[in-house]
XYZ file of C-alpha atoms in Angstrom:
748
model
C 32.732 -8.006 -21.099
C 32.101 -7.723 -24.435
C 27.868 -8.861 -25.419
C 27.727 -9.427 -29.309
C 24.004 -7.618 -29.248
C 23.029 -7.758 -32.360
C 23.797 -11.713 -33.135
C 19.387 -13.954 -32.926
C 18.497 -17.293 -30.942
C 20.001 -19.888 -33.765
C 16.565 -21.014 -35.039
C 18.075 -24.367 -35.477
C 17.690 -24.445 -31.559
C 13.983 -23.320 -31.730
C 10.407 -23.705 -32.593
C 7.498 -20.949 -33.843
C 4.381 -21.419 -33.073
C 1.274 -18.265 -34.382
C -1.499 -17.631 -32.408
C -5.042 -17.142 -34.062
C -4.606 -13.431 -34.899
C -6.581 -12.953 -37.679
C -10.007 -11.168 -36.387
C -7.062 -8.968 -34.202
C -6.241 -10.567 -31.333
C -2.301 -9.355 -31.044
C -1.968 -10.278 -27.505
C -1.336 -13.606 -24.450
C -1.675 -12.219 -21.017
C -2.047 -15.508 -19.118
C -0.085 -19.308 -19.803
C 0.470 -21.714 -17.094
C 1.383 -25.273 -16.114
C -1.488 -27.066 -14.522
C -0.553 -29.683 -11.459
C -0.807 -32.155 -14.292
C 0.880 -30.852 -16.958
C -2.272 -29.516 -19.404
C -0.985 -25.971 -20.602
C -3.383 -23.439 -21.118
C -2.919 -20.098 -22.809
C -5.132 -16.852 -23.366
C -4.985 -14.794 -26.236
C -6.269 -11.483 -26.263
C -7.277 -8.069 -27.872
C -5.887 -4.380 -27.035
C -5.380 -1.038 -27.462
C -8.109 -0.567 -30.908
C -9.891 -3.632 -31.228
C -13.511 -4.331 -29.347
C -12.138 -7.744 -28.806
C -12.757 -10.192 -26.293
C -10.668 -13.436 -24.899
C -10.063 -16.442 -25.926
C -8.723 -19.548 -24.349
C -6.998 -22.495 -25.887
C -5.247 -25.838 -24.548
C -1.864 -25.900 -25.835
C 0.021 -29.057 -26.471
C 4.041 -28.009 -25.680
C 5.312 -31.412 -28.000
C 3.519 -30.259 -30.726
C 2.705 -26.543 -30.539
C -1.027 -27.758 -31.969
C -3.769 -25.829 -29.877
C -7.743 -26.440 -28.668
C -9.634 -23.663 -28.485
C -12.143 -24.171 -25.315
C -14.123 -20.640 -25.423
C -14.399 -17.593 -26.467
C -15.801 -15.080 -23.617
C -18.632 -13.603 -25.817
C -19.702 -17.313 -26.178
C -20.691 -17.929 -22.383
C -21.399 -13.752 -21.311
C -23.375 -11.253 -22.770
C -21.012 -8.608 -24.187
C -23.222 -5.275 -25.061
C -21.651 -3.460 -27.924
C -21.697 -0.447 -26.126
C -19.509 -0.799 -23.197
C -16.275 -1.913 -22.909
C -15.757 -5.496 -23.383
C -13.694 -8.387 -21.604
C -10.924 -8.507 -24.170
C -8.266 -10.826 -21.752
C -7.922 -13.261 -19.675
C -5.182 -12.029 -17.393
C -2.904 -13.551 -14.705
C -5.953 -14.722 -13.069
C -5.712 -18.625 -14.533
C -5.540 -21.186 -11.022
C -6.158 -24.876 -10.744
C -8.834 -26.423 -8.214
C -8.182 -28.994 -6.693
C -10.681 -31.232 -9.208
C -8.775 -29.910 -12.008
C -10.989 -27.432 -13.187
C -9.952 -23.893 -13.605
C -10.925 -20.847 -12.982
C -9.720 -16.673 -13.501
C -11.437 -14.102 -14.474
C -11.590 -11.641 -17.548
C -9.940 -8.164 -17.166
C -10.112 -5.640 -19.608
C -7.882 -2.746 -21.734
C -9.939 -2.710 -25.294
C -12.197 0.658 -26.060
C -15.432 -0.287 -26.775
C -16.793 0.001 -30.426
C -17.804 3.914 -30.289
C -14.830 4.402 -28.767
C -11.965 6.125 -30.519
C -9.499 3.854 -27.848
C -9.469 2.250 -24.732
C -11.035 5.188 -22.097
C -11.749 3.413 -18.542
C -11.096 6.147 -16.029
C -12.897 9.279 -18.233
C -15.857 5.923 -19.376
C -15.402 4.431 -15.651
C -18.856 5.040 -14.207
C -20.891 5.932 -17.224
C -23.627 3.148 -17.702
C -23.336 1.974 -21.200
C -19.797 2.996 -22.316
C -18.037 2.212 -19.812
C -17.544 -1.717 -17.734
C -19.298 -3.118 -16.344
C -16.829 -5.083 -13.856
C -15.015 -8.465 -14.682
C -16.158 -11.719 -14.619
C -14.888 -14.662 -12.256
C -15.460 -18.200 -14.377
C -14.572 -21.740 -13.410
C -14.261 -23.743 -16.093
C -14.210 -27.291 -16.765
C -10.756 -28.138 -19.023
C -12.217 -32.277 -20.029
C -15.930 -30.253 -21.657
C -15.405 -27.042 -21.960
C -17.846 -26.000 -19.804
C -17.656 -22.902 -18.021
C -19.881 -21.731 -15.024
C -20.279 -17.882 -15.069
C -20.058 -16.779 -11.128
C -20.203 -13.194 -11.933
C -19.116 -9.323 -11.000
C -16.967 -9.671 -8.477
C -16.642 -5.481 -8.062
C -19.235 -3.353 -10.124
C -17.133 -1.608 -12.811
C -14.225 -3.144 -11.752
C -11.344 -4.523 -14.037
C -9.833 -7.740 -12.509
C -5.885 -7.986 -13.204
C -4.573 -10.275 -11.183
C -6.243 -13.322 -8.580
C -5.361 -16.836 -7.238
C -6.473 -19.605 -5.109
C -5.759 -19.463 -0.972
C -3.834 -22.956 0.074
C -8.276 -23.081 1.022
C -9.420 -23.570 -2.248
C -12.206 -21.804 -0.914
C -11.537 -18.245 -1.821
C -9.914 -16.658 -4.208
C -8.071 -13.193 -4.169
C -8.013 -11.023 -6.553
C -6.418 -7.099 -7.462
C -8.812 -4.956 -9.011
C -6.984 -2.282 -11.920
C -8.817 0.803 -11.453
C -9.557 1.373 -8.080
C -6.070 -0.159 -6.801
C -7.610 -2.793 -4.459
C -7.396 -6.963 -3.075
C -10.007 -8.837 -2.342
C -10.849 -11.357 -1.601
C -13.741 -13.928 -2.852
C -15.852 -16.995 -1.182
C -16.346 -19.451 -3.433
C -19.117 -20.881 -1.098
C -21.150 -18.339 0.039
C -20.228 -15.208 -3.189
C -19.101 -13.344 -0.555
C -16.350 -10.399 -1.140
C -14.656 -8.423 0.806
C -12.269 -5.693 -0.048
C -8.788 -4.794 2.304
C -8.337 -2.069 0.813
C -6.205 0.003 -1.407
C -2.299 -1.456 -1.705
C -1.011 0.592 -5.095
C -1.637 3.692 -6.867
C -3.532 1.361 -9.733
C -2.827 -1.762 -11.598
C -0.369 -4.227 -10.640
C -1.480 -7.170 -11.454
C 1.567 -10.114 -10.023
C -0.018 -12.385 -6.919
C 2.845 -15.201 -5.867
C 2.389 -17.769 -2.803
C 4.724 -18.491 -0.581
C 4.629 -22.155 0.791
C 2.177 -21.269 3.627
C -0.208 -19.691 1.890
C 0.655 -16.047 2.128
C 0.684 -13.706 -0.727
C 2.481 -11.024 -2.280
C 2.071 -8.225 -3.932
C 3.287 -4.709 -4.628
C 2.649 -1.333 -5.760
C 3.259 0.435 -8.715
C 5.860 1.709 -7.958
C 6.787 -0.842 -6.228
C 6.557 -1.057 -2.919
C 6.204 -5.329 -1.053
C 3.386 -6.382 0.457
C 1.968 -9.734 2.222
C -1.528 -11.321 3.694
C -1.177 -13.638 6.208
C -4.643 -15.482 5.721
C -3.953 -16.139 9.397
C -4.079 -12.624 10.746
C -6.092 -12.166 7.741
C -4.632 -8.903 7.174
C -1.908 -6.605 5.376
C 1.798 -6.065 5.601
C 3.452 -3.552 4.417
C 7.310 -4.676 4.033
C 8.815 -1.748 3.566
C 10.727 -3.346 1.088
C 10.946 -1.273 -2.536
C 12.321 -2.292 -6.439
C 15.344 0.384 -6.898
C 16.393 1.268 -10.301
C 19.489 1.601 -11.708
C 19.297 5.706 -12.581
C 16.558 6.227 -10.487
C 13.731 5.888 -12.764
C 10.364 6.493 -11.898
C 8.137 4.570 -14.309
C 6.171 1.359 -13.609
C 8.877 -0.518 -10.842
C 5.772 -3.039 -9.929
C 6.671 -6.926 -8.769
C 5.597 -8.452 -12.470
C 7.485 -12.068 -12.103
C 7.971 -15.076 -8.666
C 9.724 -17.919 -8.470
C 9.990 -20.018 -5.840
C 13.885 -21.272 -4.857
C 16.096 -24.087 -4.078
C 15.812 -22.419 -0.410
C 12.801 -22.369 0.109
C 12.487 -18.706 -0.738
C 11.110 -15.774 -3.147
C 12.353 -14.624 -6.574
C 10.899 -11.935 -7.003
C 11.382 -9.301 -10.069
C 9.952 -6.246 -11.144
C 8.726 -4.398 -14.288
C 10.911 -1.899 -15.636
C 14.446 -0.883 -14.672
C 13.754 -4.566 -12.631
C 15.983 -5.840 -9.705
C 16.334 -9.535 -8.819
C 15.608 -9.274 -5.092
C 15.748 -13.078 -2.828
C 12.932 -12.674 0.163
C 13.193 -15.275 2.774
C 9.300 -15.725 3.423
C 9.971 -16.179 7.632
C 13.088 -13.752 8.082
C 11.957 -10.722 5.734
C 15.367 -10.754 5.032
C 16.030 -8.936 1.510
C 19.119 -10.286 -0.882
C 19.420 -8.305 -3.681
C 21.327 -9.835 -6.912
C 21.776 -6.900 -8.655
C 19.608 -5.535 -12.147
C 18.768 -7.275 -14.993
C 20.425 -5.690 -17.655
C 23.952 -7.084 -18.888
C 27.102 -7.126 -17.163
C 29.224 -3.958 -18.427
C 25.605 -2.357 -19.798
C 24.559 1.009 -17.710
C 20.313 1.845 -19.308
C 20.118 5.146 -20.353
C 17.010 4.070 -20.324
C 14.841 1.988 -18.789
C 15.456 -1.726 -18.887
C 12.268 -3.472 -19.336
C 11.750 -7.467 -18.128
C 9.685 -10.226 -20.167
C 8.881 -13.445 -18.276
C 10.847 -15.396 -16.223
C 11.648 -19.132 -15.837
C 14.102 -21.843 -14.237
C 15.115 -24.700 -15.690
C 15.864 -28.148 -13.270
C 19.420 -27.180 -11.900
C 17.224 -23.078 -10.745
C 19.696 -20.669 -13.871
C 17.056 -18.095 -14.456
C 15.954 -16.913 -17.662
C 14.394 -14.098 -18.551
C 13.689 -11.338 -22.145
C 15.059 -7.951 -21.798
C 13.700 -4.791 -23.580
C 16.635 -2.461 -24.014
C 15.519 1.753 -25.079
C 18.778 2.285 -25.937
C 18.410 1.616 -28.991
C 16.266 -0.417 -31.917
C 16.550 -4.102 -31.066
C 13.745 -6.115 -29.797
C 13.177 -8.475 -26.842
C 16.944 -10.329 -26.106
C 16.385 -13.784 -23.784
C 18.805 -13.759 -20.812
C 19.923 -16.331 -18.702
C 21.647 -15.782 -15.430
C 23.550 -18.473 -13.191
C 21.637 -16.661 -10.015
C 21.867 -18.890 -6.812
C 25.741 -19.971 -7.982
C 27.624 -16.264 -8.084
C 26.968 -16.120 -12.091
C 26.347 -13.281 -13.919
C 23.764 -12.124 -16.710
C 24.290 -13.533 -20.566
C 22.477 -12.554 -23.915
C 21.728 -15.735 -25.842
C 20.334 -13.761 -28.739
C 17.919 -11.550 -30.236
C 14.399 -13.052 -30.148
C 13.276 -12.942 -33.515
C 12.593 -15.981 -35.340
C 12.504 -15.891 -39.024
C 12.429 -12.192 -38.421
C 10.201 -11.560 -36.539
C 10.948 -9.495 -33.862
C 9.036 -9.934 -30.653
C 8.034 -6.494 -28.399
C 7.448 -8.379 -25.096
C 7.272 -11.681 -23.306
C 4.970 -12.419 -21.025
C 5.349 -15.036 -19.532
C 7.789 -18.060 -20.009
C 7.311 -21.683 -19.053
C 10.167 -24.857 -19.018
C 8.838 -28.357 -19.710
C 9.838 -31.457 -18.262
C 12.016 -31.909 -21.321
C 13.927 -28.804 -20.739
C 12.710 -26.641 -23.095
C 11.487 -23.089 -23.451
C 8.341 -21.592 -24.378
C 8.039 -18.477 -24.653
C 4.973 -15.998 -25.944
C 5.493 -12.880 -27.686
C 2.905 -9.778 -26.806
C 1.928 -6.338 -28.758
C 3.940 -7.117 -31.748
C 4.311 -6.463 -35.295
C 3.845 -10.887 -35.455
C 1.764 -10.467 -32.003
C 0.581 -13.175 -30.642
C 3.213 -16.671 -31.149
C 5.670 -19.496 -29.589
C 8.398 -19.847 -29.792
C 9.834 -22.983 -28.055
C 13.516 -22.721 -27.353
C 16.060 -26.199 -26.677
C 17.317 -24.150 -24.164
C 20.265 -26.480 -22.925
C 21.634 -26.520 -26.093
C 21.838 -22.083 -25.840
C 25.456 -20.348 -26.172
C 26.079 -16.641 -25.434
C 26.923 -15.532 -29.317
C 30.767 -14.948 -30.524
C 31.742 -12.179 -32.070
C 31.166 -13.561 -35.161
C 28.128 -14.671 -34.772
C 25.951 -12.345 -37.925
C 23.688 -10.339 -37.072
C 19.705 -10.830 -37.481
C 18.212 -10.450 -40.235
C 14.604 -8.357 -39.001
C 12.801 -5.209 -39.853
C 12.720 -2.913 -37.092
C 9.658 -2.529 -36.049
C 7.527 1.101 -34.577
C 4.435 0.707 -32.441
C 1.194 2.861 -33.433
C 0.886 5.838 -31.315
C -2.472 4.956 -30.244
C -3.619 7.272 -28.321
C -5.918 8.629 -31.135
C -7.969 11.447 -28.825
C -4.931 12.839 -27.527
C -4.450 15.221 -24.503
C -8.771 15.402 -24.571
C -8.607 12.800 -22.653
C -6.417 13.599 -20.110
C -7.346 14.197 -16.745
C -4.481 15.403 -14.115
C -5.471 18.107 -12.291
C -3.176 20.754 -14.480
C -0.522 22.992 -12.495
C 2.577 24.835 -12.500
C 3.705 22.202 -10.138
C 2.729 18.981 -9.840
C 4.072 17.121 -6.318
C 3.541 13.898 -4.896
C 3.197 13.603 -0.702
C 3.581 9.203 -0.751
C 2.797 8.660 3.231
C 2.665 5.243 1.943
C 6.614 5.284 1.241
C 6.994 6.924 4.913
C 4.522 5.052 7.261
C 2.758 1.841 8.044
C -0.622 1.324 5.220
C -2.953 1.685 7.263
C -2.121 5.204 8.888
C -1.904 6.427 5.801
C -5.305 7.195 4.718
C -5.671 11.370 5.633
C -9.241 12.297 7.725
C -7.910 16.245 7.563
C -6.011 18.863 6.819
C -4.229 22.078 6.503
C -1.733 24.140 4.315
C -0.858 27.016 6.512
C 2.617 29.124 5.045
C 4.291 26.381 3.009
C 3.947 23.516 5.830
C 1.524 21.147 5.047
C -0.679 19.450 7.776
C -2.157 15.678 8.233
C -3.910 14.132 10.233
C -4.474 10.257 10.572
C -4.138 7.204 11.915
C -5.885 3.499 12.080
C -5.847 2.970 15.934
C -3.386 6.296 17.071
C -3.982 9.557 15.778
C -0.801 10.383 13.630
C 0.500 14.292 12.519
C 2.199 15.050 9.848
C 4.244 17.407 8.549
C 5.553 18.656 5.040
C 6.297 21.244 3.363
C 4.997 22.121 -1.059
C 7.895 20.159 -2.733
C 9.818 17.830 -1.319
C 8.449 13.874 -1.626
C 9.589 12.995 2.531
C 7.915 14.201 5.351
C 9.204 16.435 7.371
C 8.203 15.190 10.152
C 5.147 12.286 10.992
C 4.789 10.572 14.654
C 1.771 9.769 17.048
C 0.034 12.535 18.924
C -2.539 10.585 20.059
C -2.726 7.461 21.346
C -6.274 6.709 23.479
C -7.626 6.284 19.682
C -7.728 6.650 15.754
C -9.505 10.250 14.478
C -13.055 9.779 12.815
C -13.555 13.827 12.856
C -11.595 16.971 12.287
C -12.420 20.785 12.858
C -9.968 23.594 12.678
C -10.097 25.958 15.809
C -8.167 28.938 15.677
C -4.675 29.517 15.479
C -2.324 26.586 15.162
C -4.809 23.764 16.282
C -7.477 21.188 15.426
C -10.009 19.654 16.850
C -10.225 16.031 16.258
C -12.285 13.449 16.838
C -11.098 10.154 18.211
C -12.866 6.629 18.169
C -13.100 6.136 21.838
C -14.753 9.019 22.551
C -13.205 11.981 23.201
C -11.571 15.269 21.282
C -8.936 16.271 21.712
C -6.923 19.355 20.088
C -3.496 19.008 18.316
C -1.233 22.628 18.445
C 0.352 20.902 14.373
C 3.136 23.266 15.055
C 4.740 21.916 18.458
C 2.434 18.732 18.020
C 1.534 19.290 21.646
C -2.144 17.600 22.782
C -4.487 18.224 25.033
C -8.156 16.369 25.420
C -11.476 18.344 26.686
C -13.302 17.759 29.745
C -15.209 14.971 29.086
C -19.113 14.365 27.822
C -21.936 14.507 29.641
C -22.731 10.990 30.184
C -24.916 9.543 26.582
C -23.040 12.181 24.570
C -21.973 10.182 21.256
C -20.768 12.581 19.126
C -20.488 11.127 15.427
C -18.972 13.998 13.379
C -17.340 17.696 14.363
C -18.593 20.488 12.189
C -16.577 23.684 12.681
C -15.442 25.519 16.081
C -18.066 28.114 16.267
C -14.772 30.196 18.491
C -12.439 29.290 20.909
C -14.191 27.618 23.354
C -17.593 25.966 21.300
C -17.498 23.296 18.474
C -20.718 21.742 16.769
C -20.854 18.478 16.928
C -24.091 15.956 15.914
C -24.757 11.929 16.681
C -25.456 9.482 14.066
C -29.408 9.880 14.320
C -28.395 13.969 12.987
C -28.882 15.698 16.445
C -26.919 19.034 15.866
C -25.215 20.032 19.547
C -23.054 23.013 20.135
C -20.364 21.942 22.601
C -18.614 24.051 25.329
C -15.833 22.600 25.517
C -13.544 24.099 28.875
C -16.881 22.998 30.408
C -18.147 20.169 28.404
C -21.494 20.837 28.450
C -23.451 20.260 25.972
C -27.354 22.074 24.444
C -28.723 20.228 21.751
C -30.380 22.443 18.309
C -34.212 22.469 18.988
C -36.473 20.655 16.122
C -33.216 20.208 13.819
C -32.037 17.053 12.838
C -29.898 16.598 9.855
C -30.622 14.587 7.085
C -28.404 11.282 5.678
C -26.204 11.877 9.255
C -23.296 10.321 7.911
C -23.004 13.352 5.227
C -24.899 16.082 5.903
C -22.832 19.233 5.862
C -23.641 22.380 8.277
C -22.324 25.372 6.497
C -21.880 28.771 9.056
C -23.351 31.592 7.356
C -21.824 33.956 10.026
C -21.278 33.934 14.020
C -25.108 33.028 14.768
C -26.363 31.586 12.090
C -25.885 28.180 10.457
C -27.690 26.320 7.145
C -28.438 23.252 6.857
C -30.633 20.219 5.275
C -34.101 20.126 6.813
C -36.313 17.619 5.624
C -36.724 15.930 2.056
C -35.014 19.200 -0.583
C -36.144 21.585 2.302
C -33.272 24.484 3.765
C -32.894 25.122 7.249
C -31.820 28.306 8.367
C -30.611 27.598 12.097
C -30.242 30.822 14.641
C -27.912 30.077 17.438
C -28.737 32.895 19.172
C -32.713 32.991 19.373
C -32.736 29.025 19.395
C -34.640 28.741 16.523
C -34.432 27.802 12.666
C -36.788 28.407 10.097
C -37.296 27.133 6.238
C -36.334 28.643 3.660
C -38.901 29.671 1.228
C -36.839 27.849 -1.543
C -35.526 24.281 -2.225
C -32.265 22.660 -2.974
C -32.306 21.731 -6.470
C -32.978 17.944 -6.758
C -33.267 15.020 -9.669
C -36.496 14.536 -10.177
C -38.022 11.855 -8.020
C -34.517 12.355 -6.390
C -35.693 14.698 -3.941
C -34.402 12.576 -0.817
C -30.984 12.251 -2.020
C -31.208 16.307 -2.151
C -29.704 16.379 1.280
C -26.302 19.114 1.542
C -23.441 17.164 1.763
C -20.400 20.935 1.696
C -20.515 24.481 1.191
C -19.026 27.844 1.236
C -19.761 30.854 1.198
C -17.930 33.675 -0.310
C -17.319 37.106 0.347
C -20.816 38.819 -1.055
C -22.624 36.496 1.261
C -23.546 34.072 -1.632
C -23.486 30.185 -0.498
C -22.269 27.697 -2.920
C -23.450 24.230 -1.908
C -23.540 20.779 -2.373
C -25.831 17.952 -2.706
C -25.304 13.983 -1.813
C -26.755 13.750 -5.400
C -24.418 15.704 -6.966
C -26.191 18.935 -7.720
C -23.972 21.940 -7.711
C -25.466 25.471 -6.173
C -26.063 28.689 -5.115
C -28.125 30.718 -2.239
C -28.175 34.343 -3.229
C -27.358 35.968 0.160
C -30.861 36.986 1.261
C -31.836 33.043 0.808
C -34.424 33.883 -1.551
C -32.954 32.533 -5.363
C -31.456 29.590 -6.173
C -29.605 28.694 -9.159
C -28.345 25.510 -10.197
C -26.082 24.681 -11.883
C -26.665 20.794 -12.644
C -24.775 17.520 -11.683
C -20.357 16.871 -12.415
C -21.190 13.436 -13.475
C -24.391 10.682 -12.582
C -23.590 9.843 -8.622
C -21.791 11.099 -6.328
C -21.919 14.007 -3.173
C -20.480 16.875 -3.438
C -18.258 18.078 -0.366
C -15.196 19.516 1.048
C -15.513 23.024 -0.354
C -12.734 25.499 0.414
C -12.931 28.970 -0.199
C -10.220 30.237 -2.441
C -10.697 33.453 -3.394
C -13.511 36.048 -2.508
C -15.427 34.413 -5.459
C -14.644 31.091 -5.853
C -14.443 27.557 -4.051
C -12.877 24.816 -5.294
C -14.800 21.173 -3.969
C -14.818 17.422 -4.723
C -17.483 15.220 -6.876
C -18.078 11.553 -5.273
C -18.016 9.967 -3.125
C -16.594 6.499 -1.461
C -16.488 3.456 -4.305
C -16.555 6.755 -7.349
C -13.275 8.104 -9.139
C -12.911 11.204 -7.462
C -12.503 14.762 -9.263
C -12.076 17.720 -7.878
C -14.910 20.708 -9.327
C -14.125 23.946 -9.428
C -16.901 27.118 -9.255
C -17.032 30.834 -9.576
C -19.571 32.976 -9.926
C -17.932 34.626 -12.922
C -17.310 31.518 -14.918
C -19.633 28.451 -12.965
C -18.454 24.978 -12.549
C -15.373 23.512 -14.316
C -14.282 19.904 -13.809
C -10.656 20.103 -13.253
C -9.509 16.662 -13.065
C -8.688 13.413 -11.108
C -5.520 13.713 -8.405
C -4.149 11.499 -11.304
C 0.002 11.861 -11.672
C 0.752 9.287 -14.761
C 3.064 9.626 -16.983
C 1.658 8.445 -19.645
C 1.131 11.720 -20.916
C 3.351 14.494 -22.912
C 2.555 17.160 -20.146
C 3.688 14.887 -16.970
C 5.840 12.467 -18.558
C 8.909 14.453 -17.428
C 8.162 14.895 -14.098
C 10.291 14.969 -11.470
C 7.273 13.620 -9.184
C 6.425 10.295 -7.600
C 2.996 7.714 -9.382
C -0.462 9.162 -7.595
C -3.584 8.154 -8.450
C -6.893 9.123 -5.726
C -9.765 6.865 -5.948
C -11.452 7.822 -2.557
C -10.249 11.582 -2.049
C -10.561 12.728 1.938
C -10.215 16.566 2.209
C -8.720 19.385 0.262
C -6.328 22.061 1.740
C -5.611 25.129 0.314
C -2.611 27.797 0.637
C -3.708 31.787 -0.871
C -0.272 33.228 -0.285
C 1.368 30.196 -1.910
C -1.660 29.069 -3.949
C -0.779 25.853 -3.516
C -3.748 23.214 -4.027
C -3.129 19.456 -1.659
C -5.517 16.247 -2.812
C -5.425 13.819 0.246
C -6.409 10.338 0.144
C -8.848 8.912 2.454
C -7.161 5.028 1.732
C -5.103 2.281 3.064
C -1.966 3.397 0.536
C -2.407 6.832 0.707
C -0.035 10.051 0.458
C -0.822 14.011 -0.696
C -0.609 15.332 -3.779
C -0.014 19.274 -4.001
C -1.055 21.388 -7.192
C 0.818 24.975 -7.247
C -0.517 27.046 -8.985
C -3.417 25.355 -10.032
C -5.085 25.660 -13.243
C -8.620 26.870 -12.173
C -10.210 27.501 -15.602
C -10.035 26.611 -19.181
């Protein structure tokens, strides 16, 4: 089929309305029509200017606008912090006619060179304090601010449930799914459902909510069961592009199905909510075209006869968006209706489009030279332009490079090879949070599982596991410890210790514990027959595996029992925290302990946060350790001197130490709510922050690597294979993965 790809939409069938942008507002990311046919539009700022969002009521008949509020007037905005620059895909309508919505941020603080939400994530002054939730009366413009549901999180999409007590939303930075009870203000966190930044939620007739990961894996939340189900349905690119493939638009069809489209290299999927049957209708590009580069879908709407319309952005040539029509349910093909260039004002992206009751299509352009504006089109009068239609008259627009900092702002861990193992593609998401890893002879062995113990085996390069199976059915893993050879000891939720041979997958159970014993944590194996373990109160035990016998260590009690670590000094001595900042050495043979003259480093006034949470012993006997408050220090081989190297950042413990060489270790900074980093320490070079396990292709270093995306917020564990020089970093959350770094650059 021949397409006139240079012709414009006919001006005689359009109306142009410039949205307010005199202060630099260049975007709209929420455009909604209420059940009583009132229209609302949020004008936003992003990229280079520290702006706050505005909300307008829009008249589809005349194009008139009525300012309802400026977020800066109803919420205190600290000029040092990143501002609430957007209201983004979060407007919904309450039964009493009020609007509910949340702010989002993609604009910098006044003192920043660019928007750096991750670089400043935990910074108390320059970070983002968190999105606010608002309820707005459209008749009085009164705004009720409900507050910040999740500190430091930016809300990137929200929707009311069929039960209007509940507002559901997605977090940009952590990629979690949340529910807010509007009566009690309780926030429930359902865990990670995407790498990060997926914004769209859709709802079927029964109130089940649908979303997707950043890489296009669909999931569903059922309010009746109150749980998330990963549907194991994924959007597919026509040319294998690994770019942002998340679900971005949805329509309810006349046959009680959902029509879903993804963002880049868009595919139209029809999903039956009852049977979960999927019909793949094809991709958004025009017939006869095979994109060489990714195509972007902008907006999606259906007319009264359910013929769909959408914007199509091509990257094969330097052209604006075009409007496309597709009679999809009747077996039609996409039709080109012309470029969107009103008065020569080229459209760069359409965020949303809505039909009014008279059949006119309202489209909002964003992030271009003339943005934002609304173009209203009399869609019923449009036909594909013929060969004789003149070429559109417009000036090509090249978006500025907003990355004004360059490589200094990159956060990824640098290595010669970077490969993601997306466990979420091959397992039920609930089973993908990794509890323990071993890297041996070119193979990676992961222990995970929510109700059972799963063993997953992979190599260091592939994106598909070599093997993944449940090896123990009685309970899920709680804590693990490496035994000699190929065995891992696993403490399970049903109160047993099981021993898994990672090569064969064979599993055996230990002898029963003595009555009343309740381990909370395994620390390490003392030899082939004994384990060191502790309970919830911090009591420490030597467990004889074969006999099932316990010996409690007299006078030893772990401070901060859930996080505190024990370091093995040699065959008979262990090192651990005493009271507050005290350090204790315990002799397992003599059964006595000694409190050292030196203390663990602490922040003044917070010595109670000085519990040792991880550590390793170097070849010369030097102990490298970290504390609950994030202090790194060395203890001399004679245990008489300490050297403190300070904190990596403002919060979070240092943990999961692994020895890399005779005089160097790697470890993890941050706990469950921190944005985890991997750090490196050597005696010669000191402390180095290696970065985050974040395979996001927004820079030259990562844009072309043939690996799936990853963004691990909570790092559960590390493993290192010195033979292959491969460092593995695992996620401990729902929607888990592992990133493998070959030849990681440990010093800079």
